[in-house]
Tab-separated table of C-alpha atoms and ligand atoms in Angstrom:
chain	number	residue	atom	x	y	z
A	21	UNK	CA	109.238	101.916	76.462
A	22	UNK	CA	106.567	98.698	76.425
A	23	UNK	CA	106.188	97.469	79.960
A	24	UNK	CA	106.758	94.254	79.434
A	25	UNK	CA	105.048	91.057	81.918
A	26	UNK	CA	107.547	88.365	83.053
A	27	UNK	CA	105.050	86.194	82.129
A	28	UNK	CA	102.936	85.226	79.285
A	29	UNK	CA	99.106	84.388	79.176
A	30	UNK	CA	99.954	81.018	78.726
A	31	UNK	CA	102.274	80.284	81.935
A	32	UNK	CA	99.644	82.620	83.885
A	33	UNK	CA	96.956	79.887	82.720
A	34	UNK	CA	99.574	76.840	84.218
A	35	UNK	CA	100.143	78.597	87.732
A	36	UNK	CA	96.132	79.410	88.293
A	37	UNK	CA	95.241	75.426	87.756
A	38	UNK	CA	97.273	75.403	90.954
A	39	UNK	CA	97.230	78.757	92.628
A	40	UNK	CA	94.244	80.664	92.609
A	41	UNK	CA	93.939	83.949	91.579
A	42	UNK	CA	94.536	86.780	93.015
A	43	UNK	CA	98.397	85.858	93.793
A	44	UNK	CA	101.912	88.208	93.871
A	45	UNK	CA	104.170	86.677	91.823
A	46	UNK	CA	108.062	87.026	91.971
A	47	UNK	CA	110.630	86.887	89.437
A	48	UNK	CA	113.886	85.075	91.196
A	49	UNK	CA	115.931	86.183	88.154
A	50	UNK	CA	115.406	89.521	88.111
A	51	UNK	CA	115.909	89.790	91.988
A	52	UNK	CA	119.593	88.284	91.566
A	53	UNK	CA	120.167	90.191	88.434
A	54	UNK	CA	119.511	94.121	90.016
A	55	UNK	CA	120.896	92.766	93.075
A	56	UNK	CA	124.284	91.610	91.114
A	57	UNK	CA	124.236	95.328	88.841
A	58	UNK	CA	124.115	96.828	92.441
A	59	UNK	CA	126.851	95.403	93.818
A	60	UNK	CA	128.928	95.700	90.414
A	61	UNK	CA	128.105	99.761	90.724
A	62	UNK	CA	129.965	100.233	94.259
A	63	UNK	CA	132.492	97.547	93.423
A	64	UNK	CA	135.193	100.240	94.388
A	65	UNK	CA	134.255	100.683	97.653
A	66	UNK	CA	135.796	98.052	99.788
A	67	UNK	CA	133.150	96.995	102.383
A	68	UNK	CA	130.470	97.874	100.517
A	69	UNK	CA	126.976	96.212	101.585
A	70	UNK	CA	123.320	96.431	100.499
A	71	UNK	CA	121.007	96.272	103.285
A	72	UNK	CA	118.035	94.975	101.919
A	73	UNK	CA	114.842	97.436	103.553
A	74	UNK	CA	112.602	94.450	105.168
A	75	UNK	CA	109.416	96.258	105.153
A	76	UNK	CA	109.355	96.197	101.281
A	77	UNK	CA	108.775	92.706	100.896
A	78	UNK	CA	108.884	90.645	104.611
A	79	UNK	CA	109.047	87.225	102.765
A	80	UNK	CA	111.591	85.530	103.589
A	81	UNK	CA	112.678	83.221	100.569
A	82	UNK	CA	113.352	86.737	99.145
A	83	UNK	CA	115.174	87.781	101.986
A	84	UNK	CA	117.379	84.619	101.275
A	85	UNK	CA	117.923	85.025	97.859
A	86	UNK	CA	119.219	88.567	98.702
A	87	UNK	CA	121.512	87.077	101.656
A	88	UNK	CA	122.596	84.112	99.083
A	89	UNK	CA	123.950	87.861	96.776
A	90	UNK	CA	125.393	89.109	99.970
A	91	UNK	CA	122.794	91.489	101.094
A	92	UNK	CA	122.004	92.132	104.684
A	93	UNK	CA	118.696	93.664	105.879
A	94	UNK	CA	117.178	96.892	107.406
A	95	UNK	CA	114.557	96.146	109.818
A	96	UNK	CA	112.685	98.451	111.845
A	97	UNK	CA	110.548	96.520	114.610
A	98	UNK	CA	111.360	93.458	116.502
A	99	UNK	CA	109.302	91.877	114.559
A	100	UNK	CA	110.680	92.455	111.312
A	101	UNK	CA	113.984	91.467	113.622
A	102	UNK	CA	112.568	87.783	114.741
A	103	UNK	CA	111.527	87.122	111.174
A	104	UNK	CA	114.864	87.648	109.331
A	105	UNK	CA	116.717	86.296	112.776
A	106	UNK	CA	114.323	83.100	113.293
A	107	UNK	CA	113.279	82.184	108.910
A	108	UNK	CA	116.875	83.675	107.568
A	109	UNK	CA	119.937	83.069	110.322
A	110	UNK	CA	120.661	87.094	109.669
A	111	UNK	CA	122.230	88.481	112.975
A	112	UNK	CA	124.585	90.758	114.011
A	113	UNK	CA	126.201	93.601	111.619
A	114	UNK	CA	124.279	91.931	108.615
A	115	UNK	CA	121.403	93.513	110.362
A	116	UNK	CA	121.141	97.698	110.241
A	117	UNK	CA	118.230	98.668	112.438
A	118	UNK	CA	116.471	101.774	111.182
A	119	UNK	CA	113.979	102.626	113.499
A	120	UNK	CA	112.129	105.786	114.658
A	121	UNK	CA	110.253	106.467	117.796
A	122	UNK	CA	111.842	103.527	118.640
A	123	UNK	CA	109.955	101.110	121.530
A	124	UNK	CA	111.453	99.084	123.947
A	125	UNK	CA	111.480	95.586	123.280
A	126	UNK	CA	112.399	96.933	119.874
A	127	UNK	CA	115.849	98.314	121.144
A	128	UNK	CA	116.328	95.077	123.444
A	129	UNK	CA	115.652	92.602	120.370
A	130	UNK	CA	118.004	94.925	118.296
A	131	UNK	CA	120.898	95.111	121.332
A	132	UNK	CA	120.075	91.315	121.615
A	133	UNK	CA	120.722	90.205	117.830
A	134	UNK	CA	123.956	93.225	117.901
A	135	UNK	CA	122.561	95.002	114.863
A	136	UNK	CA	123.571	97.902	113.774
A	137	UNK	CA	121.773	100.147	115.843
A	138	UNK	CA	121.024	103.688	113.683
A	139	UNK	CA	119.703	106.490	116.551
A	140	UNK	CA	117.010	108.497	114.985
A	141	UNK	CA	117.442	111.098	117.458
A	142	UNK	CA	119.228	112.214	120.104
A	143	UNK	CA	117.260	111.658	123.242
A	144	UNK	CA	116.933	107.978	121.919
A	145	UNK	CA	120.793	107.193	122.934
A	146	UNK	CA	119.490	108.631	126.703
A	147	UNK	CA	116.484	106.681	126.426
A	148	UNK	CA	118.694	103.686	125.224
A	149	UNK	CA	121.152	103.625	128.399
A	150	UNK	CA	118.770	104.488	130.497
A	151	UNK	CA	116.993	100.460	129.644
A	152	UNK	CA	120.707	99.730	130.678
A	153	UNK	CA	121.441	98.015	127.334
A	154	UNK	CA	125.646	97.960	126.740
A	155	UNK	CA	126.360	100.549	123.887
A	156	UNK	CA	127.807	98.294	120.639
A	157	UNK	CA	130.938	98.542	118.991
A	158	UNK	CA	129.131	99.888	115.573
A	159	UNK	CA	126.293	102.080	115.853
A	160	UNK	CA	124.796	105.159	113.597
A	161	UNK	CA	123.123	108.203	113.651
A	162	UNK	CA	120.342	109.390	111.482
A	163	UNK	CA	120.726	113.243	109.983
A	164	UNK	CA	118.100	115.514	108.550
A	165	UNK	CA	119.609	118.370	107.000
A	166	UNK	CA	115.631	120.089	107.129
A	167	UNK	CA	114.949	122.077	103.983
A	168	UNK	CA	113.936	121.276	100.809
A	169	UNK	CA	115.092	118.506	98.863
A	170	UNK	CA	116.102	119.909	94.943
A	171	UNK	CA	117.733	118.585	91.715
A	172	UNK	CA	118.094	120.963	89.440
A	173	UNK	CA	116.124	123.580	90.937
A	174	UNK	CA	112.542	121.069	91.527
A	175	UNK	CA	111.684	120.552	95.134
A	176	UNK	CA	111.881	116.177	95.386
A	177	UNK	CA	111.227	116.070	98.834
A	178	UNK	CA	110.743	118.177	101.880
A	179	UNK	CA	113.224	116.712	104.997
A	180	UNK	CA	111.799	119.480	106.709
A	181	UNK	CA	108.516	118.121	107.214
A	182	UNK	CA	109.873	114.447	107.940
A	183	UNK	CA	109.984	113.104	111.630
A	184	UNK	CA	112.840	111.633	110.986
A	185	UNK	CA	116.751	112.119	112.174
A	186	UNK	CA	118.264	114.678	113.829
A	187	UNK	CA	120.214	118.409	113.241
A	188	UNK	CA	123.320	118.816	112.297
A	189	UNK	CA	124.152	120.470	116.079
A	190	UNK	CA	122.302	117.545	117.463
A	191	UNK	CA	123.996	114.494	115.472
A	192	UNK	CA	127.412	116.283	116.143
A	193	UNK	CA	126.430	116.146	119.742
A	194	UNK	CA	125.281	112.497	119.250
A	195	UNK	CA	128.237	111.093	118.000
A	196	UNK	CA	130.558	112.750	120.820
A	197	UNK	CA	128.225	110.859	123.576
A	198	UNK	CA	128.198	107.504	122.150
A	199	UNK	CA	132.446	108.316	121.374
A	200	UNK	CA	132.464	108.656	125.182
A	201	UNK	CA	130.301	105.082	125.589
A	202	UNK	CA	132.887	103.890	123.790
A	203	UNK	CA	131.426	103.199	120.345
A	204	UNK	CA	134.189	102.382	117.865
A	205	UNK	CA	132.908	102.367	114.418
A	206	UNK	CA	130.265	105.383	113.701
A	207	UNK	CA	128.044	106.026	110.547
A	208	UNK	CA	125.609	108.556	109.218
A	209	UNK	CA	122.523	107.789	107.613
A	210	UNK	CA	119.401	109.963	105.978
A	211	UNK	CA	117.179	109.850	103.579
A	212	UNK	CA	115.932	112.835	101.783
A	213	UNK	CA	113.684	111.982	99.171
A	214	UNK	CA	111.797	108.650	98.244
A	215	UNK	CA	111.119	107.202	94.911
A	216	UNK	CA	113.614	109.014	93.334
A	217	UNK	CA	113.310	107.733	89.460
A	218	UNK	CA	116.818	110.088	88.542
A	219	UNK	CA	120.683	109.254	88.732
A	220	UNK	CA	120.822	112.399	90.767
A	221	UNK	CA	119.636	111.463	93.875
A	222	UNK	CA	121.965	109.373	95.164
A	223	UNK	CA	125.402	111.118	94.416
A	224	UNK	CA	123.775	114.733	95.757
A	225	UNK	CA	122.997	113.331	99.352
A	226	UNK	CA	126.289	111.251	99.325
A	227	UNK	CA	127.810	114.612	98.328
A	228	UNK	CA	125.812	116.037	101.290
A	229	UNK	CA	126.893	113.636	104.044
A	230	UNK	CA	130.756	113.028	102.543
A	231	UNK	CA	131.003	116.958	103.190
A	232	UNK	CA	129.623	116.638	106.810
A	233	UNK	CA	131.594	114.112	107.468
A	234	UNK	CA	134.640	116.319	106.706
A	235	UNK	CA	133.191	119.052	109.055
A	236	UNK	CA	132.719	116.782	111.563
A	237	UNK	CA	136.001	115.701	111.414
A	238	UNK	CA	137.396	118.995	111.446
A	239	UNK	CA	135.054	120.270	114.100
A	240	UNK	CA	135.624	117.445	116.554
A	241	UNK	CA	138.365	114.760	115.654
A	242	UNK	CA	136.181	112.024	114.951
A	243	UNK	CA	136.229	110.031	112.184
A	244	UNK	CA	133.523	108.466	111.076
A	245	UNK	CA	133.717	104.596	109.169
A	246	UNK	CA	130.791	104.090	106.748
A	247	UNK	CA	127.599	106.117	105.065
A	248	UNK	CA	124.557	104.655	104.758
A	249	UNK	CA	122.989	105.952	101.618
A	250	UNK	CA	119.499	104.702	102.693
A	251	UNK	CA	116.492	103.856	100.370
A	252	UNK	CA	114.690	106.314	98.093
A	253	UNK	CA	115.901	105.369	94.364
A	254	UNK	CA	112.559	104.537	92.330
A	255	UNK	CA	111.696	102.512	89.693
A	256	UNK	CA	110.061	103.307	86.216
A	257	UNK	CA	106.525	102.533	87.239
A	258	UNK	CA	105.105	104.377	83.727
A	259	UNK	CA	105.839	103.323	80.393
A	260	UNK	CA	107.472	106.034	79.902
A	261	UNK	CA	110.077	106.296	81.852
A	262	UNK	CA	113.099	104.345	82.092
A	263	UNK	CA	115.068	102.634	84.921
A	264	UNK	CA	118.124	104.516	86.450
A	265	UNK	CA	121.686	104.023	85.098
A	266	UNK	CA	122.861	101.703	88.969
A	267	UNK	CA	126.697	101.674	87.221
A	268	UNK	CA	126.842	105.837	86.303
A	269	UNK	CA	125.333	106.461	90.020
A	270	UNK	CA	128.328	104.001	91.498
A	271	UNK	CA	130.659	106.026	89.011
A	272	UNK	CA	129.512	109.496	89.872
A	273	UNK	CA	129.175	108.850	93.900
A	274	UNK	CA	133.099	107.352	93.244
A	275	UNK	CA	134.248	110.752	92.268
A	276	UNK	CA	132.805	112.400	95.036
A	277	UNK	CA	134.525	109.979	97.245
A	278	UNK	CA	137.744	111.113	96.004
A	279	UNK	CA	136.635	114.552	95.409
A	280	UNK	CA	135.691	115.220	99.206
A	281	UNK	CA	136.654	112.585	101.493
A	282	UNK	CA	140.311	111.182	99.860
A	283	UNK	CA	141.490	114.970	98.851
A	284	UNK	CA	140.518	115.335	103.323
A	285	UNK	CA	142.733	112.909	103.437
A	286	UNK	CA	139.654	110.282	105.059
A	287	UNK	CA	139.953	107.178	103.343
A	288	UNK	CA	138.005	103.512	103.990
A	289	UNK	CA	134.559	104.814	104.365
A	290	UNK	CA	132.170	101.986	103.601
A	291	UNK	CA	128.968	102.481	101.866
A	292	UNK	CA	125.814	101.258	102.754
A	293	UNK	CA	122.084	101.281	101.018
A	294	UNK	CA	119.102	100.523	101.943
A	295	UNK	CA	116.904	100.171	98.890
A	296	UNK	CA	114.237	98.285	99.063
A	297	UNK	CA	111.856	99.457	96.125
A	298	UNK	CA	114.946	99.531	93.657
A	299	UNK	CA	115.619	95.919	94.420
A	300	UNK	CA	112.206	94.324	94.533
A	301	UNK	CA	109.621	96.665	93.033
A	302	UNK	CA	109.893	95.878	89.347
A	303	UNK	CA	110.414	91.654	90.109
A	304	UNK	CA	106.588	91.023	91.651
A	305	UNK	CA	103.549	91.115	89.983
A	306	UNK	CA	100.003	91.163	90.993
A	307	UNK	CA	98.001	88.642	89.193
A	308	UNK	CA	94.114	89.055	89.277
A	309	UNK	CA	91.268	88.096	87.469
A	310	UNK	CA	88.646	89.980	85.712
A	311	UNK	CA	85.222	89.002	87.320
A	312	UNK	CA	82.494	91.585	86.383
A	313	UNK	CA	81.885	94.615	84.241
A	314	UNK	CA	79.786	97.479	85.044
A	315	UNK	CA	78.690	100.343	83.212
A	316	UNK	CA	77.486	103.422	84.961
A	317	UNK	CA	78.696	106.788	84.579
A	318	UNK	CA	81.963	105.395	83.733
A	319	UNK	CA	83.206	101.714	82.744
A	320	UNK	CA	84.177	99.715	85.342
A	321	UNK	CA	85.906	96.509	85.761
A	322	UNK	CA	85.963	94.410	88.564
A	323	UNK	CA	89.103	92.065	89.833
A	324	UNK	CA	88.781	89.396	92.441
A	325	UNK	CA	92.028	91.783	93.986
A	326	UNK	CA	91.285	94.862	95.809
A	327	UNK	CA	93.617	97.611	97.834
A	328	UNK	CA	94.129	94.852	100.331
A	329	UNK	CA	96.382	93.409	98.460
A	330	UNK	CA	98.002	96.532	97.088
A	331	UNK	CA	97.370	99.700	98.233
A	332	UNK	CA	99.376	102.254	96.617
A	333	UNK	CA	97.227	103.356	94.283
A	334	UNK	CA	94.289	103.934	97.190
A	335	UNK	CA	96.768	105.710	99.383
A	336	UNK	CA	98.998	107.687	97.063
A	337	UNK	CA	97.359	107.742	93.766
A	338	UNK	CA	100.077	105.699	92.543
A	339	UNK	CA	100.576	104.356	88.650
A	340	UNK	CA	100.619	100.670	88.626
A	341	UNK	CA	100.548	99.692	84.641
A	342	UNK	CA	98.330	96.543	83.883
A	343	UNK	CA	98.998	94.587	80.893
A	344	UNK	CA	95.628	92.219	79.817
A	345	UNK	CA	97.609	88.749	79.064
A	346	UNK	CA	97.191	87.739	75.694
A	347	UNK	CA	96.344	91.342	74.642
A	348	UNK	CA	99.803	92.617	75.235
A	349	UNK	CA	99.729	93.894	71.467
A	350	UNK	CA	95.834	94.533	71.137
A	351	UNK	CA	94.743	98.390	70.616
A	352	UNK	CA	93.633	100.282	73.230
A	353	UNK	CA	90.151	100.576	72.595
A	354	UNK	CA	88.135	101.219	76.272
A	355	UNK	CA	88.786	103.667	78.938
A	356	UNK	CA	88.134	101.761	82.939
A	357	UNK	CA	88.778	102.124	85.927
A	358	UNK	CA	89.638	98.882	87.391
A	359	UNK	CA	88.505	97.772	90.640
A	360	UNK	CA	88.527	96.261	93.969
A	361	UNK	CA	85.687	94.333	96.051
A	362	UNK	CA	86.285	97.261	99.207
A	363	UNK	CA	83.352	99.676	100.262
A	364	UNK	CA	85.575	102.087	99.729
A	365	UNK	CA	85.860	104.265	96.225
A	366	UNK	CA	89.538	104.520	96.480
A	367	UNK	CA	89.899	100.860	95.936
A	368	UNK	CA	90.712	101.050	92.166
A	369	UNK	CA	94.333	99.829	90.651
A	370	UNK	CA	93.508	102.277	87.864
A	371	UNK	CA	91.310	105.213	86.968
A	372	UNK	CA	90.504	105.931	83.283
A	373	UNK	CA	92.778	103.699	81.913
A	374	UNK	CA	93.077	103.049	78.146
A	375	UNK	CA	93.316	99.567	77.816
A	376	UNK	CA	91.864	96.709	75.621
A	377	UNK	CA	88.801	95.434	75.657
A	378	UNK	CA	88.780	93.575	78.385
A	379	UNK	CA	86.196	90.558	78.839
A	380	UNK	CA	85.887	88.500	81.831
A	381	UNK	CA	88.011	85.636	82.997
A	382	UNK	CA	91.005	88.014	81.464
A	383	UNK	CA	94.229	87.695	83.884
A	384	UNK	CA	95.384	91.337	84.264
A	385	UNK	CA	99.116	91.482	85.554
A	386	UNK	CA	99.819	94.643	87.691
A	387	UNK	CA	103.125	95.193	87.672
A	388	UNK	CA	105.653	96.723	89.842
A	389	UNK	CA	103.960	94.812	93.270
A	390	UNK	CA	107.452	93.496	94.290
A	391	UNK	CA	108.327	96.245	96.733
A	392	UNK	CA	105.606	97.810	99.123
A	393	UNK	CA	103.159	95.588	97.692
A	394	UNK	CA	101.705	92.470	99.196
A	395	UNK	CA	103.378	93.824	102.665
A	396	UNK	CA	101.323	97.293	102.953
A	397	UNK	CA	98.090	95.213	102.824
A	398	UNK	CA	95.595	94.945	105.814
A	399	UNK	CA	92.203	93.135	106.255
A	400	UNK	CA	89.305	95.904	105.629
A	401	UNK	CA	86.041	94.483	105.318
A	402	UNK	CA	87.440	91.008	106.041
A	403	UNK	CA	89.091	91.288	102.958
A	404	UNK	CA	92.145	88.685	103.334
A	405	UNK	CA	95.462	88.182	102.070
A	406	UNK	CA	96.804	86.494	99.078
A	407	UNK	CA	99.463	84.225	98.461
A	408	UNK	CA	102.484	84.905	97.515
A	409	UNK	CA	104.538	82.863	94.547
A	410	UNK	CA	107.891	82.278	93.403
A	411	UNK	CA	108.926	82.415	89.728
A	412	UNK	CA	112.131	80.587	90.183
A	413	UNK	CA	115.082	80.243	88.029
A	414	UNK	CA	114.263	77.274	86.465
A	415	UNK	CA	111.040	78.420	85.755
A	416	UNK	CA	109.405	76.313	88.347
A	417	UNK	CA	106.706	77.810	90.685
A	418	UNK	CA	106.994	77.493	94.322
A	419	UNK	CA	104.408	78.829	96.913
A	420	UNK	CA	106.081	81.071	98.993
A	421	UNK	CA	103.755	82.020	101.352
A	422	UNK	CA	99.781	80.350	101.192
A	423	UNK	CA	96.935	83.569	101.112
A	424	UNK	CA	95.039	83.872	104.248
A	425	UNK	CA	91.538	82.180	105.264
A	426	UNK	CA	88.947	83.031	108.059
A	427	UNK	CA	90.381	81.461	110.298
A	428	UNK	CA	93.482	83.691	110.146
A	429	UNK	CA	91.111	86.646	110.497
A	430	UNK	CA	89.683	85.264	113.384
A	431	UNK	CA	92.992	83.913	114.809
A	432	UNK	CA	93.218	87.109	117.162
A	433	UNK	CA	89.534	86.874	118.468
A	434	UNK	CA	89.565	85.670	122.419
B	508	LIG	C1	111.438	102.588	103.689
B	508	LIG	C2	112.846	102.690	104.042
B	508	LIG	C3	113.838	102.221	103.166
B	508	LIG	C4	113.533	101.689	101.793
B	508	LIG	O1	112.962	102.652	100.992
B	508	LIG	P1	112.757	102.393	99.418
B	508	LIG	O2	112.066	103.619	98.966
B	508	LIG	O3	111.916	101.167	99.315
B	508	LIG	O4	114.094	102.199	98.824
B	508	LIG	C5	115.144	102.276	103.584
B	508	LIG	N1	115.484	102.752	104.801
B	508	LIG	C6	114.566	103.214	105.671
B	508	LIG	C7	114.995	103.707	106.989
B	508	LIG	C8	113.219	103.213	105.313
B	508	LIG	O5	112.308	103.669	106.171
């Protein structure tokens, strides 16, 4: 498959007159669009709801968009809970709040707004009543069924390792305390594996926590009333790959529904995600500028971006593909790596890259920055932020969120 940009060389020229580079750009279209297929995929399951993972992308005319398609949001800190409460009007059971090691003010704001508090583990419900917050009406528990993580025999992730959730013993444990608090409506939540580029994931952990809902059930007489699927489907971030079927995974989760939970006679479980990468990944792009060529031991070139402004490929190693504007069809002549302004030798958004020749003033779109992108970034080497763009509908561009200056750097300083 050809990775195409959303943009051409031509528009790219139009929005730096304006907007300096470097800049993430946004794609409203494609936003509504994967948000729409989503919703189409669990259109069987009444109640269904896509809680959009904040921490993905924190900006919130995207979180609005996402509301205006009926999304909710998963928020973690109190924080993340003042910025979709205060710049999107998002309280209450819109709002699932995922957290782990959870701090204080961080369960208050959450009890405050009446999210849907999800209990990473079971000493958190003590530590809850014991701030003397009122148990809610609709809360959840996060499970970690420890192992490895396998489709098809290959190891995807390893829940073992992973601080999050709780035992099965201890979440059965969990949901007969806050039954006596006098919770009504219970969930269960995990998340096995993330970036999960494979229509498997998803139906083999529903599969996993339909069944334990049944035991639970059968163990203890409580019913539980929704599943929350989590995050963790990927995106095709290499050429090569292509995006996941969203309508067979609805399909194939469907007949596991009826399969395990109708044929137990439990009916009206809602279903709940939390993607945040499979939403927004694939509808931002980093735009940056070629600014300097060096050749060494290898062939570098230099972008006025660096890891501050995306750092999966310095933390992870992870493929970003870059398209050269204007060269979308050119051969690949050079091998680069392509780099950042840090002291640092990770800061490269590729390493031996085949790629046009590139010559500077070239705008090189990075693509796939919509999701853990511009909000991973910090300020190393007073590096600062960029803005952040919207490619709306009409085709219009509106600044979404201005980059930083010194004076935000120094904003903390006493
Ligand atoms: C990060 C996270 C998500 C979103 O993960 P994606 O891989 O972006 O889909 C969802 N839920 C929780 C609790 C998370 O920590």
């Amino acid at each position: 498959m050809i990775k195409e940009p959303f943009l051409t060389k031509k528009e790219v020229e139009q929005i730096a007159n304006n907007y300096p580079t470097p800049f993430h750009i946004y794609d409203e279209d494609g936003i509504r669009n994967t948000a729409r297929d989503l919703k189409k995929a669990f259109e069987w399951n009444k109640g269904f709801k896509e809680y959009f993972a904040v921490k993905a992308n924190p900006n919130p005319k995207i979180i609005n968009i996402l509301k205006q398609e009926g999304c909710g949001v998963d928020c973690a800190t109190s924080v993340e809970l003042e910025l979709v409460n205060r710049f999107c009007s998002i309280t209450g059971n819109d709002i699932m709040f995922s957290s782990n090691n959870t701090l204080e003010d961080d369960f208050r704001y959450a009890n405050k707004l009446n999210a849907i508090i999800n209990f990473d583990d079971i000493e958190l419900i003590d530590y809850y009543k014991s701030l003397n917050l009122p148990f809610l009406n609709k809360m959840c528990c996060r499970y970690n069924p420890g192992k490895t993580f396998k489709i098809n025999g290959e190891i995807m992730g390893n829940p073992e390792d992973a601080k999050f959730g709780m035992t099965k013993e201890q979440i059965i444990n969990a949901y007969i305390r806050l039954k006596e608090e006098g919770v009504k409506t219970l969930g269960i939540h995990s998340f096995l594996a993330s970036s999960q580029n494979n229509n498997e994931y998803y139906p083999l952990l529903a599969k996993q926590l339909f069944e334990l809902i049944v035991e639970i059930k059968n163990l203890t007489g409580i019913e539980l009333s929704f599943v929350n699927l989590s995050g963790g489907i990927g995106i095709p971030y290499q050429p090569n790959e292509s995006p996941v079927d969203i309508i067979k995974i609805g399909k194939d989760i469907e007949k596991i529904y009826n399969d395990v939970l109708v044929k137990n006679g439990i009916k009206n479980i809602e279903i709940y995600t939390e993607l945040g990468r499979y939403m927004l990944a694939p509808h931002g792009a980093l735009i940056t500028k070629a600014i300097h060529e060096k050749n060494t031991y290898k062939n570098y070139i230099g972008v006025d971006a660096c890891a501050t402004n995306l750092m999966r490929p310095a933390i992870y190693g992870a493929y970003h593909h870059i398209s050269v504007l204007g060269k979308e069809k050119d051969e690949k002549t050079n091998i680069y790596d392509v780099v950042g302004c840090l002291c640092e030798n990770n800061d490269k958004f590729a390493i031996d890259r085949t790629l046009p020749k590139i010559e500077k003033g070239d705008f090189l779109f990075i693509h796939d920055t919509g999701a853990h992108g511009f909000s991973m970034g910090y300020n190393y080497n007073g590096t600062l932020k960029s803005a952040e763009l919207l490619l709306k509908s009409d085709k219009s561009v509106e600044l979404i969120r201005r980059a930083e200056n010194s004076k935000d750097y120094f904003a903390t300083l006493i």
